[in-house]
Short mmCIF file of C-alpha atoms in Angstrom, two decimals:
data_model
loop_
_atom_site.label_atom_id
_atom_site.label_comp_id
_atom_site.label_asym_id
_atom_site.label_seq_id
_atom_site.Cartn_x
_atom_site.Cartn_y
_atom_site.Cartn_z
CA UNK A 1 5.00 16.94 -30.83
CA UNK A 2 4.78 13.59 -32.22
CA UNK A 3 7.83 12.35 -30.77
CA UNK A 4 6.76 13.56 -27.56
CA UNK A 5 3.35 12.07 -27.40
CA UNK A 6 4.84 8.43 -28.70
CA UNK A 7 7.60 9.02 -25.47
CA UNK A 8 4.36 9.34 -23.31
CA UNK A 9 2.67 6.75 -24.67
CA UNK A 10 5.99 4.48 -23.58
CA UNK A 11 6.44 5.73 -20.35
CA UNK A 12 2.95 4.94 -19.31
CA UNK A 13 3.28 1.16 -20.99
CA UNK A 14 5.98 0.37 -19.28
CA UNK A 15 4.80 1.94 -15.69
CA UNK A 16 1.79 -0.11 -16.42
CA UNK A 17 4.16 -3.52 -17.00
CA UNK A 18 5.42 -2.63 -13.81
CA UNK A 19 2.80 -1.90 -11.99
CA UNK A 20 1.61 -5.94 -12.58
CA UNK A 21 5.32 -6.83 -11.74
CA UNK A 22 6.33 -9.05 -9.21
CA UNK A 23 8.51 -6.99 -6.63
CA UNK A 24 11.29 -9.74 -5.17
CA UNK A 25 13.40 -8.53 -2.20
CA UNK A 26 15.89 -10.55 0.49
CA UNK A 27 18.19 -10.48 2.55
CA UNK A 28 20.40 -13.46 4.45
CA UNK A 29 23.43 -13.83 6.69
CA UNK A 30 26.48 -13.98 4.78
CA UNK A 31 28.41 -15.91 7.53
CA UNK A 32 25.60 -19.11 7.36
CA UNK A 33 26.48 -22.80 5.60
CA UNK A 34 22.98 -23.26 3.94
CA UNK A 35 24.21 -26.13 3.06
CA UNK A 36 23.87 -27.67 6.02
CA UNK A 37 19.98 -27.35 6.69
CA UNK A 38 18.49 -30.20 5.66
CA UNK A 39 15.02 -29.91 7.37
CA UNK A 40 12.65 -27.33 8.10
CA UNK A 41 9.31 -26.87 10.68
CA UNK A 42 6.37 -24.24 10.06
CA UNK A 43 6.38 -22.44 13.02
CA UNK A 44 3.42 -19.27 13.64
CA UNK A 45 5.10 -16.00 13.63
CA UNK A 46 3.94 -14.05 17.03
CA UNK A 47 1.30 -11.27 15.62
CA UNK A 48 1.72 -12.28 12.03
CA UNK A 49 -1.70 -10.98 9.94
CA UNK A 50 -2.59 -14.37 8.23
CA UNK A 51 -4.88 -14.52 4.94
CA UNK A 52 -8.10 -16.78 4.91
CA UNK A 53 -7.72 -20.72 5.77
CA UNK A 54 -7.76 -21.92 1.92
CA UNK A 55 -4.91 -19.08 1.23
CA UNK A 56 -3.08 -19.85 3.93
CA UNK A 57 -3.40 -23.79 2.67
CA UNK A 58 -2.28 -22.41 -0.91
CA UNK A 59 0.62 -20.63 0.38
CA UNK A 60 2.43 -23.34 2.80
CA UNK A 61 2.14 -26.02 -0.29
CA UNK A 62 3.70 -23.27 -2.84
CA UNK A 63 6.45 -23.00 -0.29
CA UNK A 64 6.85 -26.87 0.49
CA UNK A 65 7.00 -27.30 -3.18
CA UNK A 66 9.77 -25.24 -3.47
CA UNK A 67 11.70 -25.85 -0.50
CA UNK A 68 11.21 -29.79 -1.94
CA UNK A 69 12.95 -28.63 -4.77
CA UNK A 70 15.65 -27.29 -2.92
CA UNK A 71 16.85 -30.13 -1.07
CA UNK A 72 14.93 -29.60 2.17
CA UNK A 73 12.74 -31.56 4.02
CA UNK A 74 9.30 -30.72 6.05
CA UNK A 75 9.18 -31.94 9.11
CA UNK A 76 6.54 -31.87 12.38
CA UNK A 77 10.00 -32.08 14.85
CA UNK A 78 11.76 -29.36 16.82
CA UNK A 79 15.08 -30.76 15.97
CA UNK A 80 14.58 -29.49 12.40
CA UNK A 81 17.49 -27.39 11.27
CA UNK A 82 15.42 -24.08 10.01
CA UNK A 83 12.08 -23.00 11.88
CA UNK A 84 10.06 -20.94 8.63
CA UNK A 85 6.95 -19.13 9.04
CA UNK A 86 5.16 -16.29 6.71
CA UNK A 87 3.18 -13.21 7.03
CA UNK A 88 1.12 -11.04 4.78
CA UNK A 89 0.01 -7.88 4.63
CA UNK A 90 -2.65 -6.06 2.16
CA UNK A 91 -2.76 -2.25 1.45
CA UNK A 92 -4.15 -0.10 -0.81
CA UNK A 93 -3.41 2.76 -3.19
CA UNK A 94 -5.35 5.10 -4.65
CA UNK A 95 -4.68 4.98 -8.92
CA UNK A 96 -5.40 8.35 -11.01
CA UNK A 97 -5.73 7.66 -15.23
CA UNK A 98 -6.38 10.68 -17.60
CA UNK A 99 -6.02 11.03 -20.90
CA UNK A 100 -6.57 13.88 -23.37
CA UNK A 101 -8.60 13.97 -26.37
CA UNK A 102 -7.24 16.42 -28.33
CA UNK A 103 -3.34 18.15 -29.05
CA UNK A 104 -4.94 22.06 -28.40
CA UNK A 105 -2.85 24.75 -30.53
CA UNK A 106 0.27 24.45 -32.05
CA UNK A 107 2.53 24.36 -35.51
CA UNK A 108 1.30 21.32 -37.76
CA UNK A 109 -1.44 20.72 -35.42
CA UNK A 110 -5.27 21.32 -35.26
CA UNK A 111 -7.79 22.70 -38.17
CA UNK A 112 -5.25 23.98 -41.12
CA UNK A 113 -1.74 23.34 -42.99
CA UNK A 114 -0.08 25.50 -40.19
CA UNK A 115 -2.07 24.93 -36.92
CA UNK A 116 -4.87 26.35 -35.45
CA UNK A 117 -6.77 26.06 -32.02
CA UNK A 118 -8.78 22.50 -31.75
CA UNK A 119 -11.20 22.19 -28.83
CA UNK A 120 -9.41 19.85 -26.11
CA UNK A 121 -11.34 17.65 -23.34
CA UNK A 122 -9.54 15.99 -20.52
CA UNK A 123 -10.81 12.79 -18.50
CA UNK A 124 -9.89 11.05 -15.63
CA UNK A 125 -10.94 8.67 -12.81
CA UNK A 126 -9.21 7.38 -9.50
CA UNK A 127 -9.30 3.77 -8.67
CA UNK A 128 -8.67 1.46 -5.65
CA UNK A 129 -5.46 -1.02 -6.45
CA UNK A 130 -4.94 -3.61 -3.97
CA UNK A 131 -1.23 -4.66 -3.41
CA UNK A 132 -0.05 -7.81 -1.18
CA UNK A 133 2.65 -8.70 0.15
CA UNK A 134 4.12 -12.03 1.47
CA UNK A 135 7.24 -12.39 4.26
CA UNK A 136 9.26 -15.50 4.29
CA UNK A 137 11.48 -15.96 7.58
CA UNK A 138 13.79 -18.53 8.05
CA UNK A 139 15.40 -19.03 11.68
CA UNK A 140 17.95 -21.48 12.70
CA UNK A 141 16.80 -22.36 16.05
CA UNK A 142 20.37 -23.98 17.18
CA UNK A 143 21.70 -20.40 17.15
CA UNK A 144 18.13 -18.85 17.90
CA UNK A 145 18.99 -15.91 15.14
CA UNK A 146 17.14 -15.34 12.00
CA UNK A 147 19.61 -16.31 8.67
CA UNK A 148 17.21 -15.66 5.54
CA UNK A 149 14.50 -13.32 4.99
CA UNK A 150 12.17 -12.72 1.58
CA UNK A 151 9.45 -10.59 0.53
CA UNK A 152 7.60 -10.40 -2.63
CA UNK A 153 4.51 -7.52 -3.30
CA UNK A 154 2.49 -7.37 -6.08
CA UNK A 155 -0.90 -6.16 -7.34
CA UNK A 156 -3.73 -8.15 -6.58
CA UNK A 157 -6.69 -8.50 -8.28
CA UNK A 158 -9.91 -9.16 -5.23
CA UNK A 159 -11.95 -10.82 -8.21
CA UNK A 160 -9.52 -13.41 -9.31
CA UNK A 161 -10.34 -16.91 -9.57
CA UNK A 162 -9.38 -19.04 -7.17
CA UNK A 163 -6.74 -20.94 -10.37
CA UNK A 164 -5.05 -17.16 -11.16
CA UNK A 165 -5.09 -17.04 -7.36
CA UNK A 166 -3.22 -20.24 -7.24
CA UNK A 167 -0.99 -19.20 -10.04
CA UNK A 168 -0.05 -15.59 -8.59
CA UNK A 169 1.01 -17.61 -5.38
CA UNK A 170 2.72 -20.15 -7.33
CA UNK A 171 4.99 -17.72 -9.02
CA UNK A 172 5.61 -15.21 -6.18
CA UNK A 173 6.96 -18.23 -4.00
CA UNK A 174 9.09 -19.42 -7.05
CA UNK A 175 10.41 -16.13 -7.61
CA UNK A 176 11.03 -15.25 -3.96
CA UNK A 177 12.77 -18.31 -3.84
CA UNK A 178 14.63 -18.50 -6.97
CA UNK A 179 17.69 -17.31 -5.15
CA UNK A 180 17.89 -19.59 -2.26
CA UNK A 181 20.05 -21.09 -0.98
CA UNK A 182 22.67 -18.00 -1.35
CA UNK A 183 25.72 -18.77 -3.34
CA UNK A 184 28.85 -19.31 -1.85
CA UNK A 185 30.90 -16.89 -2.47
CA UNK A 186 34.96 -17.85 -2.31
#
């Protein structure tokens, strides 16, 4: 019984941990030279859902940062060898916790050497979590086709500060990035 409880108690830590975790996903086309985009243009994606002004301000210089980093430069002209724009998306699950206060009846368990029946009380309460998402594209406008897509979700938390905000944003763009540009495989 012991065992079991302490196997409980590890499943639900590390569904917690993951529940805060970052989820990274993307995709490119395998037949692309990255290496040859140099420059890139923000461009509005056509009935993209957009966050408030100062997020939206937060996101594009987590991404310029980044794509700095990378080699590649922002540019205002439409000879720029990648068009990128984002999109984000908020939903919302419902959360059930409940935990036990007592083992009930059983062997080794309860009032006596040898088990006995113990009274047992169960609570539990349902919560809203917020999860976001944020959609990288990157099109190469030469060949008019999209070659790189991203998307990272994670939990948010609608009371953060605006510096947590700032760091959540920070690290989803780093992570969503963290594999670009695609290797080359030979």
């Amino acid at each position: 019984m012991k065992r079991a409880s302490l196997l409980i108690s590890a499943f639900l830590l590390v569904a917690a941990s993951s529940a805060v975790a970052q989820d990274i996903r993307y995709d490119f086309d395998k037949d692309k030279d990255f290496s040859k985009y140099k420059t890139y243009k923000w461009v509005a994606i056509k009935g993209a859902e957009l966050p408030d002004e100062l997020t939206q301000r937060a996101i594009t210089s987590a991404f310029d940062a980044q794509l700095g980093g990378k080699g590649l430069t922002k540019t205002d002209s439409d000879n720029a060898d990648l068009y990128i724009g984002y999109q984000t998306a908020l939903g919302q699950e419902k959360e059930f916790t409940s935990f036990n206060t007592g083992w009930g009846y059983g062997p080794g368990w309860g009032s006596g050497w040898y088990g006995g029946m113990t009274s047992t009380t169960t609570y539990g309460s349902t919560s809203t979590v917020y999860v976001g998402q944020l959609d990288l594209s990157m099109y190469d406008p030469a060949a008019k086709q999209l070659v790189w897509r991203g998307s990272a979700s994670k939990t948010l938390d609608p009371k953060a500060k605006p510096e947590k905000k700032q760091k959540n944003i920070n690290k989803a763009v780093e992570k969503l990035l963290k594999k670009y540009p695609p290797e080359v495989k030979k």
